[in-house]
Tab-separated table of C-alpha atoms in Angstrom:
chain	number	residue	atom	x	y	z
A	1	UNK	CA	0.000	0.000	0.000
A	2	UNK	CA	2.823	2.411	0.852
A	3	UNK	CA	4.536	1.722	-2.489
A	4	UNK	CA	1.325	2.389	-4.403
A	5	UNK	CA	0.826	5.627	-2.499
A	6	UNK	CA	4.356	6.774	-3.201
A	7	UNK	CA	3.902	5.921	-6.922
A	8	UNK	CA	0.653	7.895	-7.044
A	9	UNK	CA	2.332	10.900	-5.446
A	10	UNK	CA	5.136	10.759	-7.991
A	11	UNK	CA	2.617	10.661	-10.863
A	12	UNK	CA	0.653	13.497	-9.325
A	13	UNK	CA	3.738	15.681	-9.216
A	14	UNK	CA	4.179	15.213	-12.958
A	15	UNK	CA	0.610	16.184	-13.831
A	16	UNK	CA	-0.070	19.832	-14.778
A	17	UNK	CA	-2.088	21.959	-12.450
A	18	UNK	CA	-5.823	22.172	-13.133
A	19	UNK	CA	-6.618	25.519	-14.792
A	20	UNK	CA	-9.643	27.543	-13.814
A	21	UNK	CA	-12.352	27.575	-16.495
A	22	UNK	CA	-12.749	31.353	-16.560
A	23	UNK	CA	-12.410	33.076	-19.927
A	24	UNK	CA	-11.075	36.618	-19.791
A	25	UNK	CA	-11.024	37.173	-23.549
A	26	UNK	CA	-13.852	37.534	-26.058
A	27	UNK	CA	-15.208	34.319	-27.485
A	28	UNK	CA	-14.878	34.195	-31.270
A	29	UNK	CA	-17.787	32.310	-32.781
A	30	UNK	CA	-17.240	31.187	-36.333
A	31	UNK	CA	-20.797	30.544	-37.478
A	32	UNK	CA	-23.362	31.707	-34.959
A	33	UNK	CA	-24.632	35.240	-35.514
A	34	UNK	CA	-25.858	37.268	-32.592
A	35	UNK	CA	-28.717	39.024	-34.373
A	36	UNK	CA	-30.420	38.898	-37.742
A	37	UNK	CA	-29.298	42.358	-38.813
A	38	UNK	CA	-25.628	41.293	-38.805
A	39	UNK	CA	-24.277	44.164	-36.772
A	40	UNK	CA	-26.690	46.925	-37.800
A	41	UNK	CA	-28.224	47.738	-34.444
A	42	UNK	CA	-30.814	50.475	-34.177
A	43	UNK	CA	-31.700	51.219	-30.563
A	44	UNK	CA	-35.226	52.529	-30.233
A	45	UNK	CA	-36.711	53.866	-27.007
A	46	UNK	CA	-38.791	51.181	-25.341
A	47	UNK	CA	-42.302	52.175	-24.207
A	48	UNK	CA	-43.388	51.772	-20.620
A	49	UNK	CA	-45.380	48.731	-19.522
A	50	UNK	CA	-48.463	50.892	-19.147
A	51	UNK	CA	-48.114	52.147	-22.709
A	52	UNK	CA	-47.571	48.601	-23.991
A	53	UNK	CA	-50.784	47.429	-22.288
A	54	UNK	CA	-52.732	50.365	-23.713
A	55	UNK	CA	-51.365	49.723	-27.212
A	56	UNK	CA	-52.184	46.028	-26.934
A	57	UNK	CA	-55.787	46.679	-25.947
A	58	UNK	CA	-56.161	49.199	-28.743
A	59	UNK	CA	-54.870	46.718	-31.338
A	60	UNK	CA	-56.857	43.768	-30.006
A	61	UNK	CA	-59.956	44.516	-32.089
A	62	UNK	CA	-57.964	44.779	-35.322
A	63	UNK	CA	-55.999	41.601	-34.554
A	64	UNK	CA	-59.212	39.672	-33.921
A	65	UNK	CA	-60.492	40.870	-37.288
A	66	UNK	CA	-57.325	39.604	-38.985
A	67	UNK	CA	-57.613	36.272	-37.202
A	68	UNK	CA	-61.211	35.786	-38.373
A	69	UNK	CA	-60.107	36.590	-41.927
A	70	UNK	CA	-57.322	33.999	-41.708
A	71	UNK	CA	-59.736	31.301	-40.553
A	72	UNK	CA	-62.156	32.207	-43.349
A	73	UNK	CA	-59.435	32.052	-46.013
A	74	UNK	CA	-58.220	28.707	-44.704
A	75	UNK	CA	-61.629	27.138	-45.289
A	76	UNK	CA	-62.271	28.863	-48.605
A	77	UNK	CA	-58.855	28.596	-50.241
A	78	UNK	CA	-58.397	26.241	-53.144
A	79	UNK	CA	-55.073	26.270	-55.072
A	80	UNK	CA	-56.904	25.629	-58.317
A	81	UNK	CA	-59.010	28.763	-57.929
A	82	UNK	CA	-56.348	31.095	-56.543
A	83	UNK	CA	-54.691	31.959	-59.847
A	84	UNK	CA	-55.415	31.771	-63.556
A	85	UNK	CA	-52.671	31.654	-66.217
A	86	UNK	CA	-51.986	35.016	-67.797
A	87	UNK	CA	-53.681	37.065	-65.075
A	88	UNK	CA	-51.703	39.297	-62.740
A	89	UNK	CA	-52.394	39.079	-59.023
A	90	UNK	CA	-51.329	42.372	-57.443
A	91	UNK	CA	-49.387	41.941	-54.195
A	92	UNK	CA	-48.164	45.486	-53.486
A	93	UNK	CA	-50.519	48.176	-54.735
A	94	UNK	CA	-49.554	51.791	-54.070
A	95	UNK	CA	-53.137	52.913	-54.530
A	96	UNK	CA	-54.176	50.992	-51.416
A	97	UNK	CA	-54.809	52.989	-48.202
A	98	UNK	CA	-51.906	53.282	-45.740
A	99	UNK	CA	-49.605	51.627	-48.268
A	100	UNK	CA	-46.576	53.713	-47.236
A	101	UNK	CA	-46.782	52.306	-43.699
A	102	UNK	CA	-45.927	48.872	-45.093
A	103	UNK	CA	-42.506	49.963	-46.432
A	104	UNK	CA	-39.216	50.917	-44.792
A	105	UNK	CA	-36.624	53.290	-46.306
A	106	UNK	CA	-32.926	53.000	-45.404
A	107	UNK	CA	-29.696	54.579	-46.646
A	108	UNK	CA	-26.031	54.449	-45.737
A	109	UNK	CA	-26.543	57.618	-43.679
A	110	UNK	CA	-28.867	55.742	-41.304
A	111	UNK	CA	-25.906	53.645	-40.163
A	112	UNK	CA	-23.361	56.474	-40.087
A	113	UNK	CA	-21.577	55.196	-43.184
A	114	UNK	CA	-22.375	57.766	-45.847
A	115	UNK	CA	-24.393	60.781	-46.972
A	116	UNK	CA	-27.146	59.375	-49.202
A	117	UNK	CA	-30.768	60.445	-48.786
A	118	UNK	CA	-34.006	58.775	-49.846
A	119	UNK	CA	-37.770	59.154	-49.437
A	120	UNK	CA	-40.805	57.081	-50.347
A	121	UNK	CA	-43.965	59.053	-50.992
A	122	UNK	CA	-46.959	59.167	-53.289
A	123	UNK	CA	-46.453	60.835	-56.648
A	124	UNK	CA	-48.870	63.085	-58.526
A	125	UNK	CA	-49.987	60.025	-60.503
A	126	UNK	CA	-50.984	58.216	-57.311
A	127	UNK	CA	-48.081	55.755	-57.454
A	128	UNK	CA	-45.213	55.210	-55.062
A	129	UNK	CA	-42.199	57.447	-55.716
A	130	UNK	CA	-38.850	56.231	-54.391
A	131	UNK	CA	-36.461	59.148	-54.855
A	132	UNK	CA	-33.480	60.875	-53.324
A	133	UNK	CA	-29.752	61.188	-53.931
A	134	UNK	CA	-26.986	58.606	-53.645
A	135	UNK	CA	-23.546	59.781	-52.581
A	136	UNK	CA	-20.382	57.649	-52.642
A	137	UNK	CA	-18.548	59.806	-50.081
A	138	UNK	CA	-18.139	57.577	-47.051
A	139	UNK	CA	-17.134	58.003	-43.440
A	140	UNK	CA	-13.338	58.154	-43.058
A	141	UNK	CA	-12.954	55.663	-40.227
A	142	UNK	CA	-10.392	53.330	-41.798
A	143	UNK	CA	-12.917	50.495	-42.031
A	144	UNK	CA	-15.546	51.483	-44.582
A	145	UNK	CA	-14.200	51.385	-48.134
A	146	UNK	CA	-17.296	51.823	-50.304
A	147	UNK	CA	-20.781	53.127	-49.753
A	148	UNK	CA	-23.510	55.095	-51.469
A	149	UNK	CA	-26.819	53.248	-51.511
A	150	UNK	CA	-30.520	53.655	-50.805
A	151	UNK	CA	-33.039	50.920	-50.251
A	152	UNK	CA	-36.747	50.327	-49.720
A	153	UNK	CA	-38.330	47.082	-48.656
A	154	UNK	CA	-41.602	45.847	-47.261
A	155	UNK	CA	-41.966	45.229	-43.560
A	156	UNK	CA	-42.019	41.669	-42.320
A	157	UNK	CA	-45.237	39.960	-43.262
A	158	UNK	CA	-47.198	38.965	-40.166
A	159	UNK	CA	-50.319	37.075	-39.292
A	160	UNK	CA	-52.751	38.138	-36.610
A	161	UNK	CA	-51.381	38.893	-33.137
A	162	UNK	CA	-48.008	39.932	-34.647
A	163	UNK	CA	-46.955	36.400	-35.572
A	164	UNK	CA	-44.146	36.324	-38.121
A	165	UNK	CA	-45.097	34.713	-41.400
A	166	UNK	CA	-43.889	34.425	-44.990
A	167	UNK	CA	-45.313	34.884	-48.462
A	168	UNK	CA	-46.133	31.724	-50.360
A	169	UNK	CA	-45.664	32.354	-54.073
A	170	UNK	CA	-45.107	28.767	-55.173
A	171	UNK	CA	-48.070	28.911	-57.587
A	172	UNK	CA	-46.418	31.648	-59.671
A	173	UNK	CA	-43.327	31.829	-61.842
A	174	UNK	CA	-43.302	35.504	-62.907
A	175	UNK	CA	-42.844	38.825	-61.158
A	176	UNK	CA	-44.813	41.645	-62.819
A	177	UNK	CA	-44.189	45.353	-62.150
A	178	UNK	CA	-45.529	48.563	-63.601
A	179	UNK	CA	-42.785	51.141	-63.087
A	180	UNK	CA	-41.462	54.404	-64.464
A	181	UNK	CA	-37.776	55.061	-63.907
A	182	UNK	CA	-35.065	57.580	-64.645
A	183	UNK	CA	-32.782	55.398	-66.763
A	184	UNK	CA	-30.875	53.972	-63.810
A	185	UNK	CA	-30.572	50.290	-62.988
A	186	UNK	CA	-32.221	49.170	-59.763
A	187	UNK	CA	-31.720	45.941	-57.900
A	188	UNK	CA	-34.798	43.894	-57.051
A	189	UNK	CA	-34.422	42.113	-53.719
A	190	UNK	CA	-36.306	39.062	-52.478
A	191	UNK	CA	-35.450	38.218	-48.885
A	192	UNK	CA	-35.876	34.668	-47.640
A	193	UNK	CA	-35.280	33.614	-44.077
A	194	UNK	CA	-33.827	30.138	-43.822
A	195	UNK	CA	-33.979	27.635	-41.014
A	196	UNK	CA	-30.414	28.315	-39.846
A	197	UNK	CA	-28.642	31.531	-38.849
A	198	UNK	CA	-26.278	31.173	-41.819
A	199	UNK	CA	-29.278	31.826	-44.054
A	200	UNK	CA	-30.550	34.930	-42.277
A	201	UNK	CA	-28.885	37.179	-44.838
A	202	UNK	CA	-29.820	35.256	-47.979
A	203	UNK	CA	-31.218	37.598	-50.630
A	204	UNK	CA	-32.171	36.827	-54.233
A	205	UNK	CA	-31.494	39.614	-56.737
A	206	UNK	CA	-32.278	40.609	-60.258
A	207	UNK	CA	-31.576	43.869	-62.077
A	208	UNK	CA	-34.433	46.145	-63.133
A	209	UNK	CA	-33.431	48.252	-66.135
A	210	UNK	CA	-35.473	51.423	-66.543
A	211	UNK	CA	-35.808	53.421	-69.765
A	212	UNK	CA	-36.381	56.901	-68.395
A	213	UNK	CA	-38.827	59.321	-69.922
A	214	UNK	CA	-42.535	59.862	-69.332
A	215	UNK	CA	-43.832	56.429	-70.304
A	216	UNK	CA	-44.639	53.544	-67.966
A	217	UNK	CA	-43.093	50.155	-68.567
A	218	UNK	CA	-44.290	46.675	-67.634
A	219	UNK	CA	-41.438	44.508	-66.379
A	220	UNK	CA	-42.046	40.758	-66.505
A	221	UNK	CA	-39.239	38.868	-64.770
A	222	UNK	CA	-39.169	35.073	-64.258
A	223	UNK	CA	-38.273	33.927	-60.751
A	224	UNK	CA	-35.815	31.518	-62.353
A	225	UNK	CA	-33.574	34.473	-63.297
A	226	UNK	CA	-32.923	35.579	-59.694
A	227	UNK	CA	-29.496	34.759	-58.245
A	228	UNK	CA	-28.470	34.212	-54.630
A	229	UNK	CA	-26.194	36.449	-52.557
A	230	UNK	CA	-25.381	36.775	-48.876
A	231	UNK	CA	-24.189	40.038	-47.324
A	232	UNK	CA	-23.609	41.450	-50.796
A	233	UNK	CA	-21.525	38.543	-52.092
A	234	UNK	CA	-22.817	36.404	-54.951
A	235	UNK	CA	-22.643	32.776	-53.827
A	236	UNK	CA	-20.911	29.968	-55.676
A	237	UNK	CA	-23.605	27.526	-54.689
A	238	UNK	CA	-26.749	28.771	-56.391
A	239	UNK	CA	-30.307	27.528	-56.341
A	240	UNK	CA	-33.866	28.500	-57.106
A	241	UNK	CA	-35.811	30.792	-54.790
A	242	UNK	CA	-37.754	29.026	-52.041
A	243	UNK	CA	-40.940	30.841	-53.002
A	244	UNK	CA	-42.788	29.602	-49.937
A	245	UNK	CA	-40.404	31.445	-47.576
A	246	UNK	CA	-40.265	35.008	-48.938
A	247	UNK	CA	-40.188	37.512	-46.059
A	248	UNK	CA	-39.474	40.885	-47.720
A	249	UNK	CA	-39.523	42.512	-51.139
A	250	UNK	CA	-37.612	45.647	-52.073
A	251	UNK	CA	-35.536	47.806	-54.399
A	252	UNK	CA	-31.977	49.136	-54.068
A	253	UNK	CA	-30.008	51.785	-55.923
A	254	UNK	CA	-26.268	52.447	-55.632
A	255	UNK	CA	-23.767	55.140	-56.521
A	256	UNK	CA	-21.463	52.721	-58.300
A	257	UNK	CA	-18.996	53.665	-61.051
A	258	UNK	CA	-19.476	57.397	-60.592
A	259	UNK	CA	-23.267	57.297	-60.656
A	260	UNK	CA	-23.622	59.775	-57.793
A	261	UNK	CA	-26.602	62.079	-57.933
A	262	UNK	CA	-30.395	62.108	-57.832
A	263	UNK	CA	-32.557	59.087	-58.624
A	264	UNK	CA	-36.257	58.400	-58.945
A	265	UNK	CA	-38.305	55.242	-59.389
A	266	UNK	CA	-42.089	55.403	-59.622
A	267	UNK	CA	-43.937	52.176	-58.809
A	268	UNK	CA	-47.591	51.610	-59.653
A	269	UNK	CA	-47.887	48.005	-58.505
A	270	UNK	CA	-45.977	44.775	-58.008
A	271	UNK	CA	-47.750	41.547	-58.875
A	272	UNK	CA	-47.388	37.869	-59.641
A	273	UNK	CA	-48.321	35.769	-62.641
A	274	UNK	CA	-48.239	32.171	-63.750
A	275	UNK	CA	-47.017	31.754	-67.322
A	276	UNK	CA	-47.504	28.169	-68.512
A	277	UNK	CA	-45.134	28.726	-71.454
A	278	UNK	CA	-42.197	29.400	-69.111
A	279	UNK	CA	-40.782	26.065	-67.996
A	280	UNK	CA	-37.278	27.056	-66.903
A	281	UNK	CA	-36.593	26.064	-63.297
A	282	UNK	CA	-33.271	27.853	-62.827
A	283	UNK	CA	-31.224	29.895	-65.293
A	284	UNK	CA	-27.716	29.510	-63.897
A	285	UNK	CA	-25.123	26.786	-63.586
A	286	UNK	CA	-25.288	24.658	-60.477
A	287	UNK	CA	-21.645	24.564	-59.369
A	288	UNK	CA	-20.566	21.541	-57.373
A	289	UNK	CA	-18.669	22.924	-54.385
A	290	UNK	CA	-16.749	20.775	-51.897
A	291	UNK	CA	-18.722	19.234	-49.117
A	292	UNK	CA	-19.404	21.428	-46.054
A	293	UNK	CA	-18.397	24.556	-47.992
A	294	UNK	CA	-21.237	27.070	-48.059
A	295	UNK	CA	-19.628	30.028	-49.851
A	296	UNK	CA	-16.272	31.387	-50.958
């Protein structure tokens, strides 16, 4: 017994001391993202509990009305009767009441990165007018290299009682817009929220080319033409839009290649259509990337 004890003591002297499990440095997480806005934090003043209760009671009647409408649509809906080929179903109509409350306008100036300005208002023709000025002069902080953008997008679609939801556009294959532009190119953005945090910033884009001048134009864009990007980077691994998980729709304009100055895009409506003659599922090459590699 004494020899075993002496041997154990000798082994114990050779073992390293147990370190305390207290981390004094920041933990670097490779994949997990803290919030869905990826660093863009906008702190808004929080209302008092009394104000929150008063607001909740005031909205209760409207939320109950929305809930009854949802139940009614669930019993009445039939995919065969929802759409007809060749007919446009308007999703965002700027002639609807309180339509401007459903959109959000942002620029680089909102995040302290640049000096662009933008506004969304109703035009003399009764359409939505997205206009302002994009400026590529950025904040000289040694971090920001390029800026100069303005953006509008719809607010998150919600069911009754503020439940987050998504648009389901799986029955359509075309995006239809009646617009009147200034000759600039605008980027159409379709936001989709995936199941994992790596997909929180997935956006599908396509370019809207405007003619300029006084005439309206009808843009008919297949969903198969949209390409995938994340945080502004076009992804190597592409795929078709998950049309049952669309969360936001919007437009962007940038001051790229010396295109600083005023801009203006007038939008009458944005709709959807099913074109039976369009059978393309996806327009781009499906690159085979190595396993477990999401993007490069």
